[in-house]
Coordinates of C-alpha atoms in Angstrom, one line a residue:
M1 CA -35.4 -45.2 -50.3
R2 CA -34.5 -43.3 -47.2
K3 CA -31.3 -41.6 -48.4
S4 CA -31.6 -39.2 -51.3
L5 CA -28.4 -38.5 -53.1
F6 CA -28.2 -34.8 -52.2
I7 CA -28.8 -35.7 -48.6
I8 CA -26.1 -38.3 -48.4
L9 CA -23.5 -36.0 -50.0
G10 CA -24.3 -33.1 -47.7
A11 CA -25.4 -34.7 -44.4
Y12 CA -22.3 -33.8 -42.4
I13 CA -20.6 -30.5 -41.8
V14 CA -17.3 -30.7 -43.7
L15 CA -15.0 -27.8 -44.2
S16 CA -12.9 -28.9 -47.2
S17 CA -9.5 -27.5 -47.9
C18 CA -9.8 -24.8 -50.5
S19 CA -7.5 -23.9 -53.3
K20 CA -5.0 -21.2 -52.4
T21 CA -6.0 -17.8 -53.8
S22 CA -5.2 -14.2 -53.2
G23 CA -8.8 -13.5 -52.1
F24 CA -11.1 -14.8 -49.3
L25 CA -10.6 -18.5 -50.1
D26 CA -7.2 -18.7 -48.4
T27 CA -8.5 -21.2 -45.8
S28 CA -8.6 -24.8 -44.8
A29 CA -10.2 -26.6 -41.8
P30 CA -10.9 -30.0 -40.5
A31 CA -14.3 -31.7 -40.3
L32 CA -16.5 -30.3 -37.6
D33 CA -20.0 -30.5 -36.3
E34 CA -22.6 -27.7 -36.3
A35 CA -22.0 -26.6 -32.8
Q36 CA -18.2 -26.4 -33.2
T37 CA -18.6 -24.6 -36.5
F38 CA -21.2 -21.9 -35.8
T39 CA -20.1 -20.9 -32.4
D40 CA -16.8 -19.8 -33.8
S41 CA -16.6 -16.7 -36.1
L42 CA -13.7 -17.9 -38.2
R43 CA -15.2 -21.4 -38.7
T44 CA -18.5 -19.8 -39.7
M45 CA -16.7 -17.8 -42.3
Q46 CA -14.8 -20.8 -43.5
F47 CA -18.0 -22.8 -43.9
L48 CA -19.4 -20.0 -46.2
N49 CA -16.2 -20.1 -48.1
G50 CA -16.7 -23.8 -48.7
I51 CA -19.9 -23.1 -50.5
Y52 CA -17.9 -21.0 -53.0
A53 CA -15.1 -23.6 -53.6
E54 CA -14.6 -27.1 -52.6
G55 CA -11.6 -29.2 -53.7
N56 CA -8.8 -28.5 -56.2
A57 CA -10.0 -26.3 -59.1
G58 CA -7.7 -28.1 -61.5
E59 CA -9.1 -31.5 -60.8
T60 CA -12.5 -33.3 -61.1
S61 CA -12.9 -33.1 -57.3
Y62 CA -13.6 -29.4 -57.7
A63 CA -17.3 -28.8 -56.7
G64 CA -17.7 -25.1 -56.1
I65 CA -19.4 -22.3 -58.0
G66 CA -17.3 -23.0 -61.1
F67 CA -18.0 -26.8 -61.3
S68 CA -19.7 -26.5 -64.7
F69 CA -17.2 -24.0 -66.2
N70 CA -14.3 -26.2 -65.0
K71 CA -12.3 -27.3 -68.1
R72 CA -11.3 -30.5 -66.4
R73 CA -14.8 -31.3 -65.1
W74 CA -15.1 -34.9 -66.2
E75 CA -12.0 -37.0 -65.6
T76 CA -9.6 -34.1 -65.9
H77 CA -10.9 -33.0 -69.3
G78 CA -14.2 -32.3 -71.0
N79 CA -17.3 -30.4 -70.0
W80 CA -20.4 -28.9 -71.8
E81 CA -18.0 -27.0 -74.1
T82 CA -17.0 -30.3 -75.9
S83 CA -20.7 -31.4 -76.0
A84 CA -21.7 -28.6 -78.3
D85 CA -20.7 -27.5 -81.8
D86 CA -18.0 -25.0 -81.0
A87 CA -15.3 -27.5 -80.0
E88 CA -14.2 -31.0 -80.8
Y89 CA -13.3 -33.3 -78.0
S90 CA -9.8 -34.8 -78.4
L91 CA -10.7 -38.1 -76.7
S92 CA -13.2 -40.4 -78.3
S93 CA -14.2 -43.0 -75.7
A94 CA -17.9 -43.7 -76.1
T95 CA -18.5 -43.7 -72.4
R96 CA -17.0 -40.3 -71.7
P97 CA -19.8 -37.8 -70.7
S98 CA -18.9 -35.2 -73.3
V99 CA -19.0 -37.8 -76.1
M100 CA -22.3 -39.3 -74.9
F101 CA -24.0 -35.8 -74.7
Y102 CA -23.1 -35.0 -78.3
Q103 CA -23.8 -38.4 -79.7
G104 CA -27.1 -38.8 -77.9
T105 CA -26.1 -42.1 -76.2
F106 CA -26.9 -41.1 -72.6
S107 CA -30.0 -42.2 -70.8
P108 CA -31.6 -42.0 -67.3
A109 CA -29.6 -45.2 -66.5
N110 CA -26.3 -44.0 -68.1
Y111 CA -24.6 -40.7 -67.5
G112 CA -21.3 -42.1 -68.6
S113 CA -18.5 -44.0 -66.8
S114 CA -15.1 -43.2 -65.6
P115 CA -16.6 -40.9 -64.4
K116 CA -20.3 -40.6 -64.5
A117 CA -21.5 -37.0 -64.9
T118 CA -23.4 -37.2 -61.5
D119 CA -22.1 -33.7 -60.6
I120 CA -24.8 -32.2 -62.8
W121 CA -27.3 -33.1 -60.1
A122 CA -25.2 -33.8 -57.0
T123 CA -23.0 -30.7 -56.8
P124 CA -25.9 -28.2 -56.8
Y125 CA -27.9 -30.0 -54.2
R126 CA -24.9 -30.6 -52.0
N127 CA -24.2 -26.8 -52.0
I128 CA -27.9 -25.9 -51.7
R129 CA -27.9 -27.9 -48.5
R130 CA -24.8 -26.1 -47.2
C131 CA -26.5 -22.8 -47.9
N132 CA -29.5 -23.9 -45.8
V133 CA -27.2 -25.1 -43.0
L134 CA -25.6 -21.7 -42.8
L135 CA -29.0 -19.9 -42.9
K136 CA -30.2 -22.1 -40.1
N137 CA -27.2 -21.5 -37.9
I138 CA -26.0 -18.0 -38.7
D139 CA -27.8 -16.4 -35.7
R140 CA -25.7 -18.4 -33.2
A141 CA -22.4 -17.2 -34.7
P142 CA -20.5 -14.6 -32.7
L143 CA -20.6 -12.0 -35.6
T144 CA -22.0 -8.5 -35.9
T145 CA -25.5 -8.1 -37.3
V146 CA -24.1 -6.4 -40.4
T147 CA -21.8 -9.4 -41.1
K148 CA -24.6 -11.9 -40.5
N149 CA -26.9 -10.1 -42.9
R150 CA -24.3 -10.0 -45.6
M151 CA -23.7 -13.7 -45.1
R152 CA -27.4 -14.4 -45.4
G153 CA -27.4 -12.5 -48.7
E154 CA -24.4 -14.5 -50.0
A155 CA -26.0 -17.8 -49.1
R156 CA -29.3 -16.9 -50.8
C157 CA -27.5 -15.7 -53.9
L158 CA -25.3 -18.8 -54.0
R159 CA -28.3 -21.0 -53.5
A160 CA -30.1 -19.4 -56.4
W161 CA -26.9 -19.9 -58.5
Y162 CA -26.8 -23.6 -57.8
Y163 CA -30.6 -23.9 -58.5
L164 CA -30.1 -22.1 -61.8
Q165 CA -27.6 -24.8 -62.9
L166 CA -30.4 -27.3 -62.4
L167 CA -33.1 -25.3 -64.1
I168 CA -31.3 -24.9 -67.4
V169 CA -30.6 -28.7 -67.5
Y170 CA -33.8 -30.2 -66.1
G171 CA -36.5 -27.5 -65.8
G172 CA -38.4 -27.5 -62.5
V173 CA -36.7 -29.6 -59.8
P174 CA -37.5 -30.4 -56.1
N175 CA -37.2 -27.2 -54.1
V176 CA -36.1 -27.9 -50.5
G177 CA -36.7 -24.3 -49.5
D178 CA -34.9 -23.6 -46.2
S179 CA -35.2 -27.2 -44.9
V180 CA -32.2 -29.1 -43.7
Y181 CA -32.8 -32.8 -43.8
G182 CA -30.9 -35.4 -41.8
I183 CA -29.4 -38.5 -43.2
E184 CA -32.2 -40.7 -41.7
D185 CA -35.0 -38.5 -42.9
F186 CA -37.4 -39.9 -45.5
I187 CA -37.7 -37.5 -48.4
D188 CA -40.1 -37.7 -51.3
L189 CA -40.4 -34.3 -52.8
P190 CA -42.2 -33.6 -56.1
R191 CA -40.6 -31.3 -58.7
Q192 CA -41.8 -27.7 -58.4
N193 CA -43.7 -26.3 -61.4
F194 CA -41.5 -24.2 -63.6
A195 CA -43.4 -21.0 -63.1
E196 CA -43.3 -21.3 -59.3
F197 CA -39.6 -22.2 -59.4
V198 CA -38.7 -19.1 -61.5
T199 CA -40.8 -16.9 -59.1
Y200 CA -39.0 -18.4 -56.1
L201 CA -35.5 -17.9 -57.5
S202 CA -36.4 -14.3 -58.7
N203 CA -37.6 -13.5 -55.2
E204 CA -34.6 -15.0 -53.6
L205 CA -32.3 -12.9 -55.7
D206 CA -34.4 -9.8 -54.9
Q207 CA -34.0 -10.5 -51.2
A208 CA -30.2 -11.1 -51.6
M209 CA -29.9 -7.8 -53.3
Q210 CA -31.2 -6.1 -50.2
L211 CA -28.6 -7.8 -48.0
L212 CA -25.5 -7.5 -50.2
P213 CA -23.2 -4.5 -50.7
A214 CA -22.7 -2.9 -54.1
P215 CA -19.6 -4.1 -56.1
N216 CA -16.3 -2.5 -55.1
A217 CA -18.0 -1.0 -52.0
A218 CA -15.9 -0.8 -48.8
P219 CA -16.4 -3.7 -46.5
P220 CA -19.1 -3.0 -43.9
A221 CA -18.1 -2.4 -40.3
G222 CA -17.2 -5.6 -38.6
Y223 CA -16.8 -7.6 -41.8
Q224 CA -13.5 -9.3 -42.6
D225 CA -11.1 -7.8 -45.1
A226 CA -10.1 -9.6 -48.3
D227 CA -13.6 -9.9 -49.7
F228 CA -12.6 -9.9 -53.3
G229 CA -14.5 -12.6 -55.2
R230 CA -17.6 -12.7 -53.0
V231 CA -21.0 -12.2 -54.5
T232 CA -22.5 -8.7 -54.4
K233 CA -25.7 -6.9 -55.1
G234 CA -24.5 -6.7 -58.7
T235 CA -24.0 -10.5 -58.9
A236 CA -27.6 -11.1 -57.7
M237 CA -28.8 -8.6 -60.3
G238 CA -26.8 -10.3 -63.0
L239 CA -28.1 -13.8 -62.1
K240 CA -31.6 -12.5 -62.2
S241 CA -31.0 -11.3 -65.7
R242 CA -29.8 -14.7 -66.8
L243 CA -32.6 -16.5 -65.0
L244 CA -35.3 -14.4 -66.6
L245 CA -33.7 -14.7 -70.0
Y246 CA -33.6 -18.5 -69.8
A247 CA -37.3 -18.4 -68.6
A248 CA -38.3 -16.3 -71.6
S249 CA -36.5 -18.5 -74.1
P250 CA -38.3 -20.8 -76.6
L251 CA -37.5 -24.0 -74.7
F252 CA -39.2 -22.7 -71.5
N253 CA -41.7 -20.0 -72.7
G254 CA -44.4 -22.3 -73.8
G255 CA -42.0 -24.5 -75.7
A256 CA -42.1 -27.9 -73.9
I257 CA -41.4 -30.7 -76.4
P258 CA -44.4 -32.4 -78.0
A259 CA -44.0 -35.6 -75.9
A260 CA -44.7 -33.7 -72.7
N261 CA -48.1 -34.4 -71.0
A262 CA -49.9 -31.7 -69.1
Q263 CA -48.2 -32.4 -65.8
Q264 CA -44.7 -32.6 -67.4
K265 CA -45.3 -29.4 -69.4
A266 CA -46.0 -27.4 -66.2
I267 CA -42.9 -28.8 -64.6
V268 CA -40.5 -28.1 -67.4
S269 CA -41.8 -24.9 -68.9
Y270 CA -44.5 -22.2 -68.8
P271 CA -47.4 -24.0 -70.5
E272 CA -48.2 -21.1 -72.8
Y273 CA -46.0 -18.4 -74.5
N274 CA -46.2 -14.8 -73.2
V275 CA -44.1 -12.0 -74.7
S276 CA -44.2 -10.2 -71.3
R277 CA -41.5 -12.6 -70.1
W278 CA -39.1 -11.2 -72.7
Q279 CA -39.9 -7.7 -71.3
A280 CA -39.1 -8.9 -67.8
A281 CA -35.8 -10.2 -69.0
A282 CA -35.0 -7.0 -70.8
D283 CA -35.9 -5.0 -67.6
A284 CA -33.6 -7.2 -65.5
A285 CA -30.7 -6.7 -67.8
D286 CA -31.4 -3.0 -68.1
A287 CA -31.3 -2.7 -64.3
V288 CA -27.7 -4.0 -64.3
I289 CA -26.7 -1.7 -67.1
N290 CA -28.2 1.4 -65.4
S291 CA -26.7 0.5 -62.0
G292 CA -23.3 1.7 -63.3
Y293 CA -21.6 -1.1 -61.4
Y294 CA -20.0 -2.6 -64.5
S295 CA -18.5 -1.7 -67.9
L296 CA -16.7 -3.4 -70.7
N297 CA -12.9 -3.7 -70.4
V298 CA -11.6 -1.4 -73.1
N299 CA -8.1 -0.7 -74.4
T300 CA -7.9 1.3 -77.6
A301 CA -4.1 0.8 -78.0
K302 CA -4.9 -2.1 -80.4
P303 CA -8.1 -3.3 -81.9
G304 CA -9.8 -5.8 -79.5
L305 CA -7.0 -5.5 -76.9
G306 CA -9.6 -4.9 -74.1
F307 CA -11.3 -8.2 -75.0
Y308 CA -8.0 -10.1 -74.8
E309 CA -6.9 -8.4 -71.5
V310 CA -10.2 -8.9 -69.6
F311 CA -9.4 -12.6 -69.2
L312 CA -5.9 -11.9 -68.0
T313 CA -6.9 -9.4 -65.3
R314 CA -7.9 -10.7 -61.9
A315 CA -9.9 -7.6 -60.9
N316 CA -11.8 -5.6 -63.6
K317 CA -15.1 -3.8 -64.0
E318 CA -16.4 -6.4 -66.5
Y319 CA -16.5 -9.4 -64.2
I320 CA -19.8 -9.8 -62.4
F321 CA -19.2 -13.3 -61.0
M322 CA -16.0 -15.4 -61.1
V323 CA -14.1 -18.2 -59.5
T324 CA -11.1 -16.6 -57.7
R325 CA -7.9 -18.5 -58.7
P326 CA -4.3 -18.3 -57.7
N327 CA -1.8 -17.4 -60.4
N328 CA -2.3 -20.2 -62.9
K329 CA -1.9 -21.8 -66.3
D330 CA -5.3 -23.4 -66.3
F331 CA -6.1 -22.5 -69.9
E332 CA -2.6 -22.8 -71.4
S333 CA -2.4 -26.4 -70.0
Y334 CA -5.9 -27.3 -71.3
Y335 CA -5.9 -25.6 -74.7
L336 CA -2.5 -25.0 -76.2
P337 CA -0.9 -27.2 -79.0
G338 CA 1.7 -29.8 -78.3
T339 CA 4.5 -27.4 -79.4
R340 CA 3.5 -25.2 -76.5
S341 CA 3.3 -28.2 -74.1
G342 CA -0.5 -28.0 -74.0
Q343 CA -2.9 -30.9 -73.9
N344 CA -5.3 -29.4 -76.5
Y345 CA -8.3 -31.4 -75.1
S346 CA -10.8 -29.0 -76.7
R347 CA -10.3 -27.8 -80.2
P348 CA -12.3 -25.1 -82.1
T349 CA -14.4 -26.3 -85.0
Q350 CA -14.6 -24.8 -88.5
D351 CA -18.2 -23.8 -87.6
V352 CA -17.2 -21.5 -84.8
V353 CA -14.4 -20.1 -87.0
D354 CA -16.9 -19.3 -89.7
A355 CA -19.1 -17.5 -87.2
F356 CA -16.6 -14.7 -86.7
P357 CA -17.1 -11.8 -89.2
M358 CA -14.5 -9.8 -91.0
L359 CA -12.8 -6.7 -89.6
N360 CA -15.5 -4.6 -91.3
G361 CA -18.1 -6.5 -89.2
K362 CA -19.7 -8.3 -92.2
A363 CA -20.3 -12.0 -92.2
I364 CA -17.9 -14.0 -94.4
N365 CA -20.8 -15.1 -96.7
D366 CA -21.6 -11.4 -97.4
P367 CA -20.2 -10.5 -100.9
A368 CA -19.1 -7.1 -99.4
S369 CA -17.1 -8.6 -96.6
G370 CA -13.9 -9.1 -98.5
Y371 CA -13.5 -12.7 -97.3
S372 CA -11.3 -15.0 -99.4
P373 CA -11.4 -18.8 -98.9
N374 CA -7.8 -18.9 -100.2
N375 CA -6.6 -16.6 -97.5
P376 CA -9.3 -17.1 -94.8
Y377 CA -7.7 -15.6 -91.7
V378 CA -6.8 -12.1 -93.0
K379 CA -8.7 -9.0 -91.7
R380 CA -11.1 -11.0 -89.4
D381 CA -12.8 -9.7 -86.3
P382 CA -10.0 -9.1 -83.8
R383 CA -11.8 -11.4 -81.4
F384 CA -11.1 -14.2 -83.8
N385 CA -7.3 -13.6 -83.5
Y386 CA -7.6 -13.6 -79.7
S387 CA -9.8 -16.7 -79.6
I388 CA -8.4 -19.1 -82.3
I389 CA -4.9 -20.4 -83.1
F390 CA -4.9 -21.2 -86.9
N391 CA -2.3 -22.2 -89.4
G392 CA 0.4 -19.5 -89.4
S393 CA -0.6 -17.9 -86.1
R394 CA 2.1 -16.4 -84.0
Y395 CA 2.4 -17.6 -80.5
Q396 CA 5.0 -17.8 -77.8
S397 CA 7.1 -20.9 -78.2
N398 CA 8.9 -23.1 -75.7
S399 CA 12.1 -21.3 -76.8
N400 CA 10.5 -18.2 -75.3
V401 CA 10.0 -16.3 -78.6
Q402 CA 7.0 -15.5 -80.7
D403 CA 6.9 -18.2 -83.4
F404 CA 4.5 -19.7 -86.0
V405 CA 2.1 -22.5 -85.2
W406 CA 1.9 -24.7 -88.3
T407 CA -1.0 -27.1 -88.6
F408 CA -0.8 -28.1 -92.3
T409 CA -0.3 -31.7 -93.4
G410 CA 3.3 -32.8 -93.3
T411 CA 4.7 -30.3 -90.7
G412 CA 6.6 -33.2 -89.1
S413 CA 6.3 -34.6 -85.6
N414 CA 5.8 -31.4 -83.7
G415 CA 2.3 -32.4 -82.6
D416 CA 0.5 -29.6 -84.4
A417 CA 0.0 -31.1 -87.8
F418 CA -3.5 -31.8 -89.1
S419 CA -4.6 -35.4 -88.5
S420 CA -7.8 -37.4 -88.3
G421 CA -9.7 -37.9 -85.0
G422 CA -10.1 -34.9 -82.7
N423 CA -7.8 -32.5 -84.7
T424 CA -9.7 -29.7 -86.3
G425 CA -6.9 -27.7 -87.8
Y426 CA -7.3 -25.2 -84.9
F427 CA -6.4 -24.7 -81.3
C428 CA -8.0 -22.5 -78.7
R429 CA -6.4 -19.2 -77.8
K430 CA -9.1 -17.5 -75.8
M431 CA -8.3 -16.8 -72.2
C432 CA -4.7 -17.8 -72.8
D433 CA -1.7 -15.5 -72.3
S434 CA 0.0 -15.4 -75.7
T435 CA 3.3 -14.4 -74.1
I436 CA 3.7 -17.7 -72.3
T437 CA 3.4 -21.4 -72.9
N438 CA 2.4 -24.2 -70.5
N439 CA 6.2 -24.6 -69.8
V440 CA 7.6 -21.1 -70.3
G441 CA 6.8 -17.9 -68.4
A442 CA 5.2 -16.9 -65.2
S443 CA 1.6 -17.9 -64.5
P444 CA -0.9 -15.1 -65.1
T445 CA -3.0 -13.5 -62.4
R446 CA -6.6 -14.2 -63.5
N447 CA -9.9 -15.8 -62.5
W448 CA -12.5 -17.9 -64.3
P449 CA -15.3 -15.7 -65.8
L450 CA -18.7 -17.1 -64.8
M451 CA -20.6 -13.9 -65.8
R452 CA -19.3 -10.8 -67.6
Y453 CA -21.0 -7.5 -68.4
A454 CA -20.8 -8.4 -72.1
E455 CA -23.4 -11.1 -71.4
I456 CA -25.7 -8.5 -69.9
L457 CA -25.5 -6.4 -73.0
L458 CA -26.3 -9.5 -75.1
N459 CA -29.1 -10.4 -72.7
Y460 CA -30.7 -7.0 -73.1
A461 CA -30.3 -7.0 -76.9
E462 CA -31.9 -10.5 -77.2
A463 CA -34.8 -9.8 -74.9
I464 CA -35.7 -6.4 -76.2
N465 CA -35.7 -7.7 -79.8
E466 CA -38.2 -10.4 -78.9
T467 CA -40.6 -7.7 -77.6
G468 CA -40.5 -6.1 -81.1
R469 CA -38.2 -3.1 -80.2
I470 CA -35.6 -4.1 -82.6
D471 CA -34.1 -0.6 -82.7
L472 CA -33.1 -0.8 -79.0
S473 CA -30.9 -3.8 -79.7
Y474 CA -28.5 -1.9 -81.9
P475 CA -26.8 0.4 -79.2
K476 CA -25.8 -2.6 -77.0
L477 CA -24.4 -4.5 -80.0
R478 CA -22.5 -1.4 -81.2
E479 CA -20.9 -1.1 -77.8
L480 CA -19.7 -4.8 -77.9
R481 CA -18.5 -4.5 -81.5
E482 CA -16.6 -1.3 -80.9
R483 CA -14.8 -2.9 -78.0
A484 CA -14.1 -5.9 -80.2
G485 CA -12.1 -3.6 -82.6
I486 CA -14.5 -3.9 -85.5
E487 CA -14.4 -1.0 -87.9
P488 CA -17.4 1.4 -87.4
G489 CA -18.0 1.9 -91.2
A490 CA -19.5 5.0 -92.8
D491 CA -22.8 4.4 -91.1
N492 CA -21.2 3.8 -87.6
N493 CA -23.1 0.5 -87.5
Y494 CA -20.0 -1.7 -87.1
G495 CA -21.0 -4.0 -90.0
M496 CA -24.6 -4.5 -88.8
K497 CA -27.3 -4.3 -91.4
A498 CA -29.6 -1.3 -90.9
N499 CA -33.3 -1.9 -90.2
M500 CA -33.1 -5.6 -89.6
T501 CA -36.3 -7.6 -89.2
Q502 CA -36.9 -9.3 -85.9
A503 CA -35.8 -12.7 -87.3
E504 CA -32.7 -11.2 -88.8
M505 CA -31.8 -9.5 -85.5
R506 CA -32.5 -12.7 -83.6
A507 CA -30.0 -14.6 -85.9
F508 CA -27.5 -11.9 -85.6
I509 CA -27.6 -11.8 -81.8
Q510 CA -27.4 -15.5 -81.5
N511 CA -24.2 -15.4 -83.6
E512 CA -22.8 -12.5 -81.7
R513 CA -23.4 -14.3 -78.5
R514 CA -21.7 -17.4 -79.9
I515 CA -18.4 -15.5 -80.7
E516 CA -18.3 -13.1 -77.8
L517 CA -19.0 -15.8 -75.2
A518 CA -17.2 -18.7 -76.9
F519 CA -15.8 -21.4 -74.6
E520 CA -17.3 -19.7 -71.5
D521 CA -19.8 -22.4 -70.6
Q522 CA -22.7 -20.8 -72.6
R523 CA -23.1 -22.5 -76.0
W524 CA -24.5 -25.9 -74.9
H525 CA -27.2 -24.1 -72.9
D526 CA -27.9 -21.6 -75.6
I527 CA -28.5 -24.0 -78.4
R528 CA -31.0 -25.9 -76.2
R529 CA -32.9 -22.9 -74.8
W530 CA -33.2 -21.5 -78.4
K531 CA -34.3 -24.9 -79.6
I532 CA -31.9 -24.9 -82.5
A533 CA -29.9 -28.0 -81.7
M534 CA -32.1 -30.1 -83.9
S535 CA -31.2 -28.0 -86.9
L536 CA -27.5 -27.8 -86.1
Y537 CA -27.1 -31.6 -85.7
N538 CA -28.6 -34.7 -87.3
G539 CA -27.1 -35.5 -90.7
G540 CA -25.6 -33.5 -93.5
P541 CA -22.6 -31.2 -93.3
N542 CA -24.0 -29.5 -90.2
G543 CA -24.4 -32.8 -88.4
F544 CA -20.6 -33.0 -88.0
N545 CA -18.1 -30.7 -86.3
R546 CA -16.4 -29.5 -89.5
V547 CA -12.7 -29.1 -89.7
M548 CA -10.1 -27.2 -91.7
H549 CA -7.5 -29.3 -93.5
P550 CA -4.7 -27.0 -94.5
I551 CA -2.3 -28.4 -97.2
R552 CA 1.0 -26.8 -98.1
V553 CA 1.5 -26.3 -101.8
G554 CA 5.0 -26.9 -103.0
S555 CA 8.2 -26.6 -101.1
A556 CA 9.1 -23.0 -101.6
G557 CA 9.0 -20.5 -98.7
S558 CA 10.3 -20.5 -95.2
L559 CA 8.6 -22.0 -92.1
T560 CA 10.9 -19.8 -90.0
T561 CA 9.9 -16.4 -91.6
G562 CA 6.5 -17.4 -93.1
V563 CA 7.6 -15.7 -96.3
G564 CA 6.8 -17.4 -99.7
L565 CA 4.5 -20.1 -98.3
T566 CA 1.4 -21.2 -100.2
F567 CA -1.4 -23.2 -98.8
T568 CA -4.8 -24.6 -99.9
Y569 CA -7.6 -24.9 -97.4
Q570 CA -10.0 -27.7 -97.6
V571 CA -13.1 -27.9 -95.3
E572 CA -14.0 -31.4 -94.3
N573 CA -16.6 -33.2 -92.2
N574 CA -15.2 -34.8 -89.2
I575 CA -16.1 -38.4 -88.6
R576 CA -17.8 -37.6 -85.3
Q577 CA -21.4 -36.9 -86.1
H578 CA -23.5 -35.1 -83.5
V579 CA -27.0 -36.5 -82.8
F580 CA -29.8 -34.6 -81.2
R581 CA -33.3 -35.8 -80.5
P582 CA -36.2 -33.7 -79.2
E583 CA -36.1 -35.1 -75.7
M584 CA -32.4 -34.1 -75.4
Y585 CA -33.4 -30.4 -75.0
L586 CA -33.7 -31.4 -71.3
L587 CA -31.6 -34.1 -69.7
P588 CA -33.2 -37.0 -68.0
I589 CA -33.1 -37.2 -64.2
M590 CA -31.0 -40.2 -63.3
D591 CA -32.9 -43.4 -62.5
E592 CA -31.3 -43.8 -59.1
E593 CA -32.7 -40.4 -58.1
I594 CA -36.2 -41.2 -59.4
R595 CA -36.1 -44.5 -57.3
K596 CA -35.2 -42.5 -54.2
M597 CA -38.1 -40.1 -54.6
P598 CA -41.0 -41.6 -56.5
S599 CA -43.0 -38.3 -56.5
M600 CA -40.3 -36.8 -58.8
I601 CA -41.6 -37.6 -62.3
Q602 CA -39.2 -38.0 -65.2
N603 CA -38.7 -35.4 -68.0
P604 CA -40.7 -35.9 -71.2
G605 CA -39.5 -38.4 -73.7
W606 CA -37.2 -40.3 -71.3

């Protein structure tokens, strides 16, 4: 009862070796105590660096700012991405966290095994404590006042980031403030009410903004060089936009599940709905837009090329927050098919494929779209081609030439053919460099995108629509669709219906967010905060991750040239049905944590 999990994991000053990068994380150091750490300028900086990144980013030991995004989060593979409806998990063990989260078999006593998904709770609190240790000791460090103030801003911004990871999963959680508890301290903190928690985080981000430099600004006098990848004023502004959007969303804006009692309702949500919260979210997104700090990555040489290139460019004006990485093949290893030496742990579903519109911007179920189920991949939104590998896609081969990827039944033993289990008929292409494979070609220079300017445009469009100003959503969506390479059309509306109702615009924005931010650690949180997971899962065709079963018709045609081939395409329900119950909109706090702090009540329904 004396040792809460987040105290045990963070009770000692440990400067972990960080992954080699070209930015500020080129550092390693041994374990030290507080006096040794914070009376030395370099060690103080290294301690801050450890709050950004701990461990090897390609392994489950990684526990820095990108722990949730990490494609190899749980036992080298699987994360929230494979718990939602955009991707099918290639491994089916019933005790793997990804499987348990989409099948509804997890509980307060069971977060999986080999490994348990304890990082959901432990990693944020471990790093929150590190932030507090730095804030407590920064004044004793032999650094300039300017440098100390920036480090304070970084710590407060990072602390808010880690708390935000807890908020979207649990609602209000224990807020330790600036306290630094020792390993022998008895701690029994209640969970903070949701409204107070949001106010606290919003204020923290406001204060961080005052201490942090603008993006791309020259390093302040006395501050170390090689600052690329550190949080900035723009990062704090972007995080405030996400925070207030989450807080205004149906799950939290008076939307606690019916099983919640009055005490639980105040902890996990605002007790009553208020449209002003949507306006606050719109204002926060608008502040980022009007700052001029960021812009979409655009390349008009080819439709949608800017969208593709943003993920292959280490430094660009679209990234607001990212994990700095060395040259890597993180995504090629995780996503690509067997013929490209990839592990294909996460495979796109037919549902996300169908979400992409046509090149004219119209949904595939619109009679004016031009979609043909017999030739389903022609003239699609260019983001589709940069996100999905489908039957007949061209992609670099292990022979170092652009070659076809064939997924139809009977392709042979090349590892790409459709089969039962986790195979969906598709592979993921997004964030991959299509000129290399996992075996062939040099590793790209790129980072992991935790927050992009595209998200801010979507945040604004969503929030302002909910205030009733539907007309103000259109310009931001046009900007996104123009960059995507969608045709403007005679009305310059990029396939969007004119004069949409609020409900129509809401559905449109939700779909646009799904395809623009696909596989970027957003979908699982979105379907919960929108409270639509119940309608997506639970029986019927939509209760499964649907798959595309391509079948080659006849033997005519050449697999080498792709000429003369004929296929039929059959959509099927995968055997893995997703299950979602009302209490799953928020995860339960683990029993072991409740036992350590009896004042911390459980989430409703668990």
